[in-house]
mmCIF file of C-alpha atoms in Angstrom:
data_model
loop_
_atom_site.group_PDB
_atom_site.id
_atom_site.type_symbol
_atom_site.label_atom_id
_atom_site.label_comp_id
_atom_site.label_asym_id
_atom_site.label_seq_id
_atom_site.Cartn_x
_atom_site.Cartn_y
_atom_site.Cartn_z
ATOM 1 C CA MET A 1 200.979 -53.413 86.699
ATOM 2 C CA GLN A 2 204.385 -54.800 85.701
ATOM 3 C CA LYS A 3 207.132 -52.206 85.507
ATOM 4 C CA GLU A 4 208.943 -51.624 82.243
ATOM 5 C CA ILE A 5 212.320 -53.346 82.505
ATOM 6 C CA LEU A 6 214.999 -50.676 82.179
ATOM 7 C CA LYS A 7 218.572 -50.987 80.944
ATOM 8 C CA PRO A 8 221.333 -49.539 83.114
ATOM 9 C CA LEU A 9 223.164 -46.430 81.983
ATOM 10 C CA ALA A 10 226.362 -47.125 80.051
ATOM 11 C CA LEU A 11 229.786 -46.767 81.568
ATOM 12 C CA LYS A 12 232.644 -44.995 79.841
ATOM 13 C CA LYS A 13 236.389 -44.766 80.289
ATOM 14 C CA GLY A 14 236.875 -42.737 83.453
ATOM 15 C CA SER A 15 233.642 -43.968 85.080
ATOM 16 C CA THR A 16 233.841 -44.782 88.783
ATOM 17 C CA LEU A 17 232.951 -48.281 89.942
ATOM 18 C CA GLY A 18 231.718 -48.771 93.504
ATOM 19 C CA ILE A 19 232.960 -52.016 95.067
ATOM 20 C CA PHE A 20 230.553 -53.826 97.407
ATOM 21 C CA THR A 21 230.953 -57.066 99.342
ATOM 22 C CA PRO A 22 227.554 -58.811 99.441
ATOM 23 C CA SER A 23 228.497 -62.004 101.240
ATOM 24 C CA SER A 24 231.957 -63.502 101.860
ATOM 25 C CA PRO A 25 234.816 -61.244 103.051
ATOM 26 C CA GLY A 26 237.077 -62.429 100.238
ATOM 27 C CA TYR A 27 239.488 -59.545 100.693
ATOM 28 C CA LEU A 28 240.644 -61.248 103.914
ATOM 29 C CA TRP A 29 241.248 -64.552 102.159
ATOM 30 C CA ASN A 30 243.696 -62.952 99.734
ATOM 31 C CA GLU A 31 244.341 -59.223 100.007
ATOM 32 C CA GLY A 32 246.822 -59.316 97.117
ATOM 33 C CA LEU A 33 244.293 -60.848 94.732
ATOM 34 C CA PHE A 34 241.695 -58.280 95.778
ATOM 35 C CA LEU A 35 244.079 -55.363 95.274
ATOM 36 C CA ASN A 36 245.219 -56.761 91.939
ATOM 37 C CA GLY A 37 241.576 -56.863 90.804
ATOM 38 C CA LEU A 38 241.188 -53.199 91.702
ATOM 39 C CA GLU A 39 244.370 -52.325 89.793
ATOM 40 C CA ASN A 40 243.201 -54.226 86.733
ATOM 41 C CA LEU A 41 239.887 -52.347 86.736
ATOM 42 C CA LYS A 42 241.948 -49.152 86.735
ATOM 43 C CA LYS A 43 244.019 -50.478 83.814
ATOM 44 C CA LEU A 44 240.741 -50.944 81.907
ATOM 45 C CA GLY A 45 240.130 -47.220 82.348
ATOM 46 C CA PHE A 46 237.902 -47.106 85.435
ATOM 47 C CA LYS A 47 238.226 -45.413 88.778
ATOM 48 C CA VAL A 48 237.270 -47.410 91.857
ATOM 49 C CA LYS A 49 235.713 -46.421 95.157
ATOM 50 C CA LEU A 50 235.247 -48.946 97.933
ATOM 51 C CA GLY A 51 232.025 -49.244 99.876
ATOM 52 C CA ARG A 52 232.161 -48.737 103.634
ATOM 53 C CA ILE A 53 232.253 -52.423 104.592
ATOM 54 C CA THR A 54 234.791 -53.152 101.881
ATOM 55 C CA SER A 55 237.109 -50.226 102.677
ATOM 56 C CA GLN A 56 237.128 -51.213 106.367
ATOM 57 C CA ARG A 57 237.697 -54.898 105.474
ATOM 58 C CA ASN A 58 234.853 -55.897 107.782
ATOM 59 C CA GLU A 59 234.244 -59.536 108.580
ATOM 60 C CA GLN A 60 231.938 -61.621 110.722
ATOM 61 C CA GLY A 61 233.468 -65.011 110.018
ATOM 62 C CA TYR A 62 231.738 -66.305 106.909
ATOM 63 C CA ARG A 63 230.175 -62.940 106.027
ATOM 64 C CA SER A 64 231.228 -59.332 105.624
ATOM 65 C CA GLY A 65 228.452 -57.977 107.877
ATOM 66 C CA SER A 66 224.803 -58.392 108.706
ATOM 67 C CA GLY A 67 222.317 -58.368 105.863
ATOM 68 C CA GLU A 68 221.255 -54.849 106.822
ATOM 69 C CA GLU A 69 224.850 -53.586 106.949
ATOM 70 C CA ARG A 70 225.645 -55.070 103.556
ATOM 71 C CA ALA A 71 222.505 -53.503 102.094
ATOM 72 C CA GLU A 72 223.501 -50.146 103.594
ATOM 73 C CA GLU A 73 226.878 -50.368 101.861
ATOM 74 C CA PHE A 74 225.166 -51.173 98.575
ATOM 75 C CA MET A 75 222.642 -48.338 98.883
ATOM 76 C CA GLU A 76 225.334 -45.823 99.842
ATOM 77 C CA LEU A 77 227.042 -46.628 96.538
ATOM 78 C CA ILE A 78 223.722 -46.326 94.688
ATOM 79 C CA LYS A 79 223.164 -42.876 96.250
ATOM 80 C CA ASP A 80 226.747 -41.659 95.751
ATOM 81 C CA PRO A 81 226.802 -39.235 92.766
ATOM 82 C CA GLU A 82 230.423 -40.143 92.052
ATOM 83 C CA ILE A 83 229.550 -43.801 91.423
ATOM 84 C CA ASP A 84 228.493 -44.896 87.912
ATOM 85 C CA GLY A 85 228.374 -48.659 88.434
ATOM 86 C CA LEU A 86 228.772 -51.355 91.071
ATOM 87 C CA VAL A 87 230.936 -54.498 90.972
ATOM 88 C CA SER A 88 230.995 -57.132 93.715
ATOM 89 C CA THR A 89 234.165 -58.187 95.524
ATOM 90 C CA ILE A 90 233.227 -61.881 95.258
ATOM 91 C CA GLY A 91 230.194 -64.099 95.915
ATOM 92 C CA GLY A 92 229.616 -66.393 98.877
ATOM 93 C CA SER A 93 226.418 -67.921 100.247
ATOM 94 C CA ASN A 94 224.287 -65.186 101.793
ATOM 95 C CA SER A 95 223.706 -62.253 99.428
ATOM 96 C CA SER A 96 219.986 -62.949 99.822
ATOM 97 C CA SER A 97 220.131 -61.507 103.357
ATOM 98 C CA MET A 98 220.411 -58.058 101.752
ATOM 99 C CA ILE A 99 217.114 -58.330 99.886
ATOM 100 C CA PRO A 100 214.705 -57.067 102.597
ATOM 101 C CA TYR A 101 216.759 -53.919 103.200
ATOM 102 C CA LEU A 102 217.313 -52.596 99.645
ATOM 103 C CA ASP A 103 215.527 -49.504 98.294
ATOM 104 C CA TYR A 104 214.314 -50.799 94.938
ATOM 105 C CA ASP A 105 212.646 -47.538 93.888
ATOM 106 C CA LEU A 106 215.953 -45.719 94.273
ATOM 107 C CA ILE A 107 217.872 -48.504 92.505
ATOM 108 C CA ARG A 108 215.466 -48.103 89.581
ATOM 109 C CA GLU A 109 215.732 -44.322 89.623
ATOM 110 C CA LYS A 110 219.560 -44.282 89.547
ATOM 111 C CA ARG A 111 219.834 -47.007 86.851
ATOM 112 C CA LYS A 112 223.411 -47.860 87.763
ATOM 113 C CA PHE A 113 225.346 -50.675 86.138
ATOM 114 C CA ILE A 114 225.454 -53.624 88.603
ATOM 115 C CA CYS A 115 227.721 -56.634 88.022
ATOM 116 C CA GLY A 116 228.539 -59.870 89.825
ATOM 117 C CA PHE A 117 227.920 -63.612 89.604
ATOM 118 C CA SER A 118 227.516 -66.827 91.583
ATOM 119 C CA ASP A 119 225.742 -66.082 94.895
ATOM 120 C CA VAL A 120 225.044 -62.544 93.594
ATOM 121 C CA THR A 121 222.316 -64.351 91.622
ATOM 122 C CA SER A 122 220.047 -63.503 94.579
ATOM 123 C CA LEU A 123 220.537 -59.786 93.950
ATOM 124 C CA HIS A 124 220.084 -60.199 90.195
ATOM 125 C CA MET A 125 216.703 -61.826 90.786
ATOM 126 C CA ALA A 126 215.544 -59.325 93.413
ATOM 127 C CA ILE A 127 216.611 -56.234 91.446
ATOM 128 C CA LEU A 128 215.008 -57.537 88.257
ATOM 129 C CA LYS A 129 211.784 -58.351 90.120
ATOM 130 C CA PHE A 130 211.390 -55.364 92.425
ATOM 131 C CA ALA A 131 213.346 -52.580 90.679
ATOM 132 C CA GLY A 132 212.743 -53.596 87.082
ATOM 133 C CA LEU A 133 216.394 -52.898 86.265
ATOM 134 C CA LYS A 134 218.572 -55.162 84.158
ATOM 135 C CA THR A 135 221.804 -56.269 85.794
ATOM 136 C CA ILE A 136 224.962 -57.938 84.462
ATOM 137 C CA TYR A 137 225.972 -61.516 85.200
ATOM 138 C CA GLY A 138 229.701 -60.923 84.932
ATOM 139 C CA PRO A 139 233.067 -60.918 86.701
ATOM 140 C CA SER A 140 233.755 -59.806 90.260
ATOM 141 C CA VAL A 141 236.844 -58.001 91.514
ATOM 142 C CA MET A 142 238.580 -61.172 92.664
ATOM 143 C CA CYS A 143 237.106 -63.479 90.007
ATOM 144 C CA TRP A 144 238.169 -62.682 87.335
ATOM 145 C CA PHE A 145 239.606 -59.162 87.370
ATOM 146 C CA GLY A 146 242.036 -60.303 90.077
ATOM 147 C CA GLU A 147 243.742 -62.903 87.843
ATOM 148 C CA TRP A 148 247.507 -62.291 87.938
ATOM 149 C CA PRO A 149 248.856 -60.145 86.463
ATOM 150 C CA ASP A 150 246.381 -58.369 84.167
ATOM 151 C CA GLY A 151 243.075 -60.186 84.599
ATOM 152 C CA VAL A 152 241.604 -62.549 82.002
ATOM 153 C CA GLU A 153 241.834 -60.792 78.637
ATOM 154 C CA GLU A 154 238.770 -62.390 77.058
ATOM 155 C CA SER A 155 236.616 -61.816 80.147
ATOM 156 C CA SER A 156 237.693 -58.168 80.341
ATOM 157 C CA GLU A 157 236.837 -57.601 76.669
ATOM 158 C CA TRP A 158 233.357 -59.132 77.075
ATOM 159 C CA PHE A 159 232.840 -56.954 80.152
ATOM 160 C CA LEU A 160 233.800 -53.836 78.193
ATOM 161 C CA ASP A 161 231.481 -54.884 75.361
ATOM 162 C CA VAL A 162 228.561 -55.037 77.776
ATOM 163 C CA ALA A 163 229.450 -51.998 79.890
ATOM 164 C CA ILE A 164 230.564 -49.534 77.230
ATOM 165 C CA ARG A 165 230.534 -50.634 73.604
ATOM 166 C CA HIS A 166 227.298 -52.447 72.827
ATOM 167 C CA LYS A 167 224.391 -50.019 72.953
ATOM 168 C CA MET A 168 222.439 -51.140 69.913
ATOM 169 C CA GLY A 169 222.375 -53.701 67.127
ATOM 170 C CA GLN A 170 223.521 -57.309 67.014
ATOM 171 C CA ARG A 171 226.657 -58.661 68.700
ATOM 172 C CA ASN A 172 227.818 -62.178 67.903
ATOM 173 C CA ILE A 173 229.693 -64.227 70.512
ATOM 174 C CA ALA A 174 232.315 -66.697 69.327
ATOM 175 C CA CYS A 175 233.349 -69.650 71.445
ATOM 176 C CA PRO A 176 236.752 -68.912 73.032
ATOM 177 C CA THR A 177 239.665 -71.071 71.971
ATOM 178 C CA ARG A 178 240.769 -71.882 75.532
ATOM 179 C CA TRP A 179 239.343 -72.416 79.005
ATOM 180 C CA SER A 180 240.599 -73.203 82.487
ATOM 181 C CA ASN A 181 239.393 -74.398 85.880
ATOM 182 C CA HIS A 182 242.903 -74.657 87.282
ATOM 183 C CA LYS A 183 242.594 -74.093 91.034
ATOM 184 C CA ARG A 184 245.621 -72.491 92.653
ATOM 185 C CA ARG A 185 246.007 -71.850 96.371
ATOM 186 C CA TRP A 186 245.127 -68.443 97.782
ATOM 187 C CA ASP A 187 246.876 -68.948 101.127
ATOM 188 C CA ASN A 188 250.342 -68.698 99.575
ATOM 189 C CA ASP A 189 251.828 -67.233 96.364
ATOM 190 C CA GLU A 190 250.526 -69.944 93.993
ATOM 191 C CA TRP A 191 247.808 -67.650 92.641
ATOM 192 C CA ARG A 192 250.469 -65.434 91.062
ATOM 193 C CA THR A 193 253.597 -67.627 90.765
ATOM 194 C CA LEU A 194 252.140 -70.877 89.394
ATOM 195 C CA PRO A 195 251.278 -70.486 85.704
ATOM 196 C CA ARG A 196 247.644 -71.188 84.911
ATOM 197 C CA ILE A 197 246.983 -74.434 83.024
ATOM 198 C CA TRP A 198 244.772 -73.829 79.992
ATOM 199 C CA ASN A 199 242.725 -76.420 78.107
ATOM 200 C CA LYS A 200 241.734 -76.391 74.465
ATOM 201 C CA ASN A 201 238.071 -75.457 74.221
ATOM 202 C CA GLU A 202 236.159 -78.227 72.483
ATOM 203 C CA GLY A 203 233.264 -75.884 71.736
ATOM 204 C CA TRP A 204 229.700 -75.601 72.926
ATOM 205 C CA ARG A 205 228.017 -78.971 72.695
ATOM 206 C CA VAL A 206 224.515 -79.411 71.337
ATOM 207 C CA LEU A 207 222.362 -81.659 73.537
ATOM 208 C CA ASN A 208 219.176 -80.775 71.705
ATOM 209 C CA PRO A 209 219.157 -78.865 68.390
ATOM 210 C CA GLY A 210 216.824 -75.952 67.817
ATOM 211 C CA VAL A 211 216.355 -72.233 67.400
ATOM 212 C CA ALA A 212 215.368 -69.716 70.071
ATOM 213 C CA LYS A 213 214.925 -65.957 70.129
ATOM 214 C CA ALA A 214 214.100 -64.789 73.641
ATOM 215 C CA PRO A 215 215.384 -62.813 76.658
ATOM 216 C CA ILE A 216 218.107 -64.593 78.608
ATOM 217 C CA LEU A 217 218.421 -65.141 82.357
ATOM 218 C CA ALA A 218 221.856 -66.189 83.668
ATOM 219 C CA LEU A 219 221.657 -67.754 87.134
ATOM 220 C CA ASN A 220 223.706 -69.893 89.480
ATOM 221 C CA LEU A 221 221.913 -73.238 89.824
ATOM 222 C CA ASN A 222 222.441 -73.666 93.561
ATOM 223 C CA THR A 223 221.336 -70.085 94.327
ATOM 224 C CA LEU A 224 218.325 -70.293 92.031
ATOM 225 C CA VAL A 225 217.023 -73.414 93.789
ATOM 226 C CA SER A 226 217.400 -71.704 97.168
ATOM 227 C CA ALA A 227 214.972 -68.991 95.946
ATOM 228 C CA ALA A 228 212.128 -71.410 95.198
ATOM 229 C CA GLY A 229 208.927 -70.271 96.911
ATOM 230 C CA THR A 230 210.136 -66.709 97.510
ATOM 231 C CA ASN A 231 208.589 -63.528 96.162
ATOM 232 C CA TYR A 232 211.746 -62.761 94.189
ATOM 233 C CA TRP A 233 211.598 -65.993 92.179
ATOM 234 C CA PRO A 234 212.151 -64.911 88.542
ATOM 235 C CA ASP A 235 209.637 -64.947 85.716
ATOM 236 C CA ILE A 236 211.127 -67.813 83.708
ATOM 237 C CA ASN A 237 208.278 -68.270 81.244
ATOM 238 C CA GLY A 238 209.470 -67.858 77.648
ATOM 239 C CA LYS A 239 213.060 -67.104 78.654
ATOM 240 C CA ILE A 240 216.341 -68.691 77.649
ATOM 241 C CA LEU A 241 217.747 -69.996 80.931
ATOM 242 C CA LEU A 242 221.499 -70.130 81.501
ATOM 243 C CA LEU A 243 222.468 -72.313 84.469
ATOM 244 C CA GLU A 244 225.991 -72.510 85.879
ATOM 245 C CA ASP A 245 227.425 -74.004 89.046
ATOM 246 C CA MET A 246 230.688 -74.096 90.957
ATOM 247 C CA GLU A 247 230.637 -77.418 92.820
ATOM 248 C CA ALA A 248 228.810 -79.827 90.550
ATOM 249 C CA SER A 249 228.662 -83.146 92.322
ATOM 250 C CA MET A 250 226.276 -85.418 90.466
ATOM 251 C CA SER A 251 224.089 -86.152 93.491
ATOM 252 C CA ARG A 252 223.528 -82.481 94.302
ATOM 253 C CA THR A 253 223.052 -81.573 90.642
ATOM 254 C CA GLU A 254 220.380 -84.266 90.288
ATOM 255 C CA ARG A 255 218.554 -82.948 93.358
ATOM 256 C CA HIS A 256 218.634 -79.365 92.023
ATOM 257 C CA LEU A 257 217.526 -80.293 88.513
ATOM 258 C CA ARG A 258 214.755 -82.548 89.776
ATOM 259 C CA HIS A 259 213.508 -79.730 91.997
ATOM 260 C CA LEU A 260 213.397 -77.358 89.002
ATOM 261 C CA SER A 261 211.581 -80.070 87.069
ATOM 262 C CA PHE A 262 208.949 -80.382 89.829
ATOM 263 C CA LEU A 263 208.503 -76.596 89.627
ATOM 264 C CA GLY A 264 207.798 -76.883 85.891
ATOM 265 C CA VAL A 265 210.796 -74.755 84.910
ATOM 266 C CA PHE A 266 211.815 -76.895 81.939
ATOM 267 C CA ASP A 267 208.260 -76.753 80.586
ATOM 268 C CA GLN A 268 208.242 -72.952 80.645
ATOM 269 C CA ILE A 269 211.567 -71.931 79.118
ATOM 270 C CA ALA A 270 212.420 -71.236 75.470
ATOM 271 C CA GLY A 271 215.982 -72.576 75.587
ATOM 272 C CA LEU A 272 218.634 -73.871 77.988
ATOM 273 C CA VAL A 273 222.338 -73.012 78.191
ATOM 274 C CA ILE A 274 224.523 -75.022 80.603
ATOM 275 C CA GLY A 275 227.778 -73.474 81.790
ATOM 276 C CA LYS A 276 231.001 -75.366 82.450
ATOM 277 C CA PRO A 277 231.076 -76.419 86.127
ATOM 278 C CA GLU A 278 234.288 -75.555 87.957
ATOM 279 C CA PHE A 279 234.527 -78.578 90.261
ATOM 280 C CA TYR A 280 232.859 -81.613 88.717
ATOM 281 C CA ASN A 281 232.492 -84.877 90.646
ATOM 282 C CA GLN A 282 230.909 -87.809 88.840
ATOM 283 C CA GLU A 283 230.692 -89.727 92.132
ATOM 284 C CA GLY A 284 231.098 -93.091 90.457
ATOM 285 C CA ALA A 285 228.063 -92.699 88.198
ATOM 286 C CA PRO A 286 228.206 -94.607 84.873
ATOM 287 C CA PHE A 287 226.839 -91.500 83.122
ATOM 288 C CA GLY A 288 228.042 -87.933 82.799
ATOM 289 C CA TYR A 289 226.920 -84.396 83.646
ATOM 290 C CA GLU A 290 225.180 -83.767 80.334
ATOM 291 C CA GLN A 291 223.468 -87.154 80.389
ATOM 292 C CA LEU A 292 222.034 -86.305 83.796
ATOM 293 C CA PHE A 293 220.569 -83.042 82.474
ATOM 294 C CA MET A 294 218.932 -84.842 79.562
ATOM 295 C CA GLU A 295 217.652 -87.682 81.767
ATOM 296 C CA ILE A 296 215.708 -85.168 83.840
ATOM 297 C CA ILE A 297 214.762 -82.648 81.142
ATOM 298 C CA GLY A 298 214.059 -85.098 78.322
ATOM 299 C CA LYS A 299 213.636 -84.356 74.634
ATOM 300 C CA ARG A 300 212.449 -80.802 74.044
ATOM 301 C CA SER A 301 211.499 -78.572 71.137
ATOM 302 C CA TYR A 302 213.957 -75.869 72.203
ATOM 303 C CA PRO A 303 217.770 -75.763 71.925
ATOM 304 C CA ILE A 304 219.857 -77.119 74.790
ATOM 305 C CA ILE A 305 223.584 -76.407 74.685
ATOM 306 C CA SER A 306 226.279 -77.204 77.216
ATOM 307 C CA ASN A 307 229.944 -76.520 77.906
ATOM 308 C CA PHE A 308 229.165 -72.787 77.677
ATOM 309 C CA ASP A 309 231.701 -70.225 78.896
ATOM 310 C CA CYS A 310 229.883 -68.326 81.609
ATOM 311 C CA GLY A 311 230.393 -68.954 85.300
ATOM 312 C CA HIS A 312 233.110 -70.252 87.582
ATOM 313 C CA CYS A 313 235.489 -71.338 84.819
ATOM 314 C CA ILE A 314 237.393 -68.829 82.727
ATOM 315 C CA PRO A 315 237.105 -67.013 80.434
ATOM 316 C CA MET A 316 233.643 -65.722 81.346
ATOM 317 C CA ILE A 317 231.149 -64.228 78.909
ATOM 318 C CA SER A 318 229.274 -61.380 80.604
ATOM 319 C CA ILE A 319 225.514 -61.807 80.235
ATOM 320 C CA PRO A 320 223.206 -58.764 80.446
ATOM 321 C CA GLN A 321 220.079 -60.077 82.129
ATOM 322 C CA LEU A 322 216.919 -60.215 79.981
ATOM 323 C CA SER A 323 218.757 -59.080 76.853
ATOM 324 C CA LEU A 324 217.232 -60.489 73.690
ATOM 325 C CA VAL A 325 219.348 -63.408 72.469
ATOM 326 C CA HIS A 326 219.279 -65.565 69.359
ATOM 327 C CA ILE A 327 220.508 -69.157 69.590
ATOM 328 C CA GLU A 328 220.658 -71.573 66.686
ATOM 329 C CA SER A 329 222.070 -74.996 67.477
ATOM 330 C CA LYS A 330 222.734 -77.876 65.128
ATOM 331 C CA GLU A 331 224.205 -81.241 66.019
ATOM 332 C CA PRO A 332 226.834 -82.174 66.937
ATOM 333 C CA ALA A 333 228.618 -78.982 67.986
ATOM 334 C CA HIS A 334 227.548 -75.986 65.939
ATOM 335 C CA THR A 335 225.904 -73.128 67.825
ATOM 336 C CA HIS A 336 225.334 -69.539 66.754
ATOM 337 C CA PHE A 337 224.915 -67.252 69.778
ATOM 338 C CA SER A 338 224.229 -63.543 69.487
ATOM 339 C CA PHE A 339 222.828 -60.639 71.486
ATOM 340 C CA LEU A 340 220.204 -58.807 69.434
ATOM 341 C CA GLU A 341 220.206 -55.616 71.486
ATOM 342 C CA GLY A 342 222.566 -53.494 73.511
ATOM 343 C CA ALA A 343 223.020 -54.110 77.204
ATOM 344 C CA VAL A 344 223.128 -50.451 78.249
ATOM 345 C CA GLU A 345 221.793 -47.039 77.261
#
């Protein structure tokens, strides 16, 4: 029998956030950015407590520890009575190695707020599937709480909406007026001395008009494809699917989308939301990113919108997994997006 999907317990000002490092040891890449992220979480009213791996700044080259060690850090934070929620340091490529070692019954029992994005998609899928607990596709310590000096204001406000404020009723999301994918170096002081370049947001583009009212799943495209054939593959049927990616070369994007098409994903969903890619490479193609999506997906009865603000560009809208969402899209660029229920209890 399928478990009832539970909402996490709400945070409040003064709540303690446990910091875990599920894949890359990002704190070694830029200690200042990591520490600034912790300080900005404190400015938002939270206390922070570092997991064992994170506090010791462990590293094994590309990863912070073995899959079992990373899972132990995570579960220690789940068990810790002082901890009210968990936020990842950063993503990486190997969060999935934690999956066999997590105690999903205890994760469900504690109902703690769990937030991260990108490669943390693996944990979102596993916790939804095996613990029946909703998680939050939202910022990590370094991205975007670490933004110098005070984090990304819009992203922080959307995080607070999800974590604290929105417990019931409808919440409308307006398209932000600005966005940025300005990459600044982390191996020197550019990340805090070079002013970020912002672009005017042209709005969310409508690739296929329509109306949808369904639970939403926010997932990193690359990480989702890597889960195909596993027992933690998500139940996509009847869901609004939000796909975002960091390195969106056209050749790799085509391979990923075609694979999802072979799996029947685009025949099962109730709507599609495409996030802004951070690093886009057209690779000489005479067509663009959105055209490639539509070439593979084709004309559908459900809404398809692109240029959405969730993922590796900023600001980032936090998405509570499987929250009921209403989307109404009309050509050429009018989209109403709202959450119809609270993210937390």
